[in-house]
């Protein structure tokens, strides 16, 4: 299982992955997840939800640009460089630690909620549907509420990670986030 977080940073772009265009071509993902994406989006539509993938794969450099931009805005607001980097890492992953660099992390957004807060997204019926159904397609909520100290990231109701049906089902059944599950696989 590919890890990309503070405890297992990637040193550059993912090697050997087949990153492909998805949907309109503006989103890129690992080719292994395209049929799972098609399946969950189709099922969401059948359930009455216009679900979209708005973010997929990001290169190391793309993640660096996002992180540096956030740090710069925080420095401009008066924080020191060190404090800005620490604060930025709460909401934007540092390069090498972003789930998006694996090609397996995506943002699912309900049409009309593109700019909504985490709290507003989490209150939608579509979010509840995703939580109940994501594992059937191999996806998990990557940064669940209440697991911030374990994941090192703020709650993101839109951020899902493909881990395969078997892993997703086991994580769902046990109520584990990815870090807890991987730790269990390693026997720690």
PDB file of C-alpha atoms in Angstrom, residues 71 74-75 78-86:
ATOM      1  CA  UNK A  71       3.069  29.825   3.313  1.00  0.00           C
ATOM      2  CA  UNK A  74       0.556  33.495   5.899  1.00  0.00           C
ATOM      3  CA  UNK A  75       3.916  35.297   5.979  1.00  0.00           C
ATOM      4  CA  UNK A  78       2.387  38.635   9.677  1.00  0.00           C
ATOM      5  CA  UNK A  79       3.519  35.138  10.649  1.00  0.00           C
ATOM      6  CA  UNK A  80       7.198  34.202  10.722  1.00  0.00           C
ATOM      7  CA  UNK A  81       8.400  31.774   8.042  1.00  0.00           C
ATOM      8  CA  UNK A  82       8.569  28.907  10.556  1.00  0.00           C
ATOM      9  CA  UNK A  83       5.118  29.637  11.995  1.00  0.00           C
ATOM     10  CA  UNK A  84       3.667  30.051   8.501  1.00  0.00           C
ATOM     11  CA  UNK A  85       5.038  26.672   7.414  1.00  0.00           C
ATOM     12  CA  UNK A  86       3.606  24.991  10.517  1.00  0.00           C
TER      13      UNK A  86
END
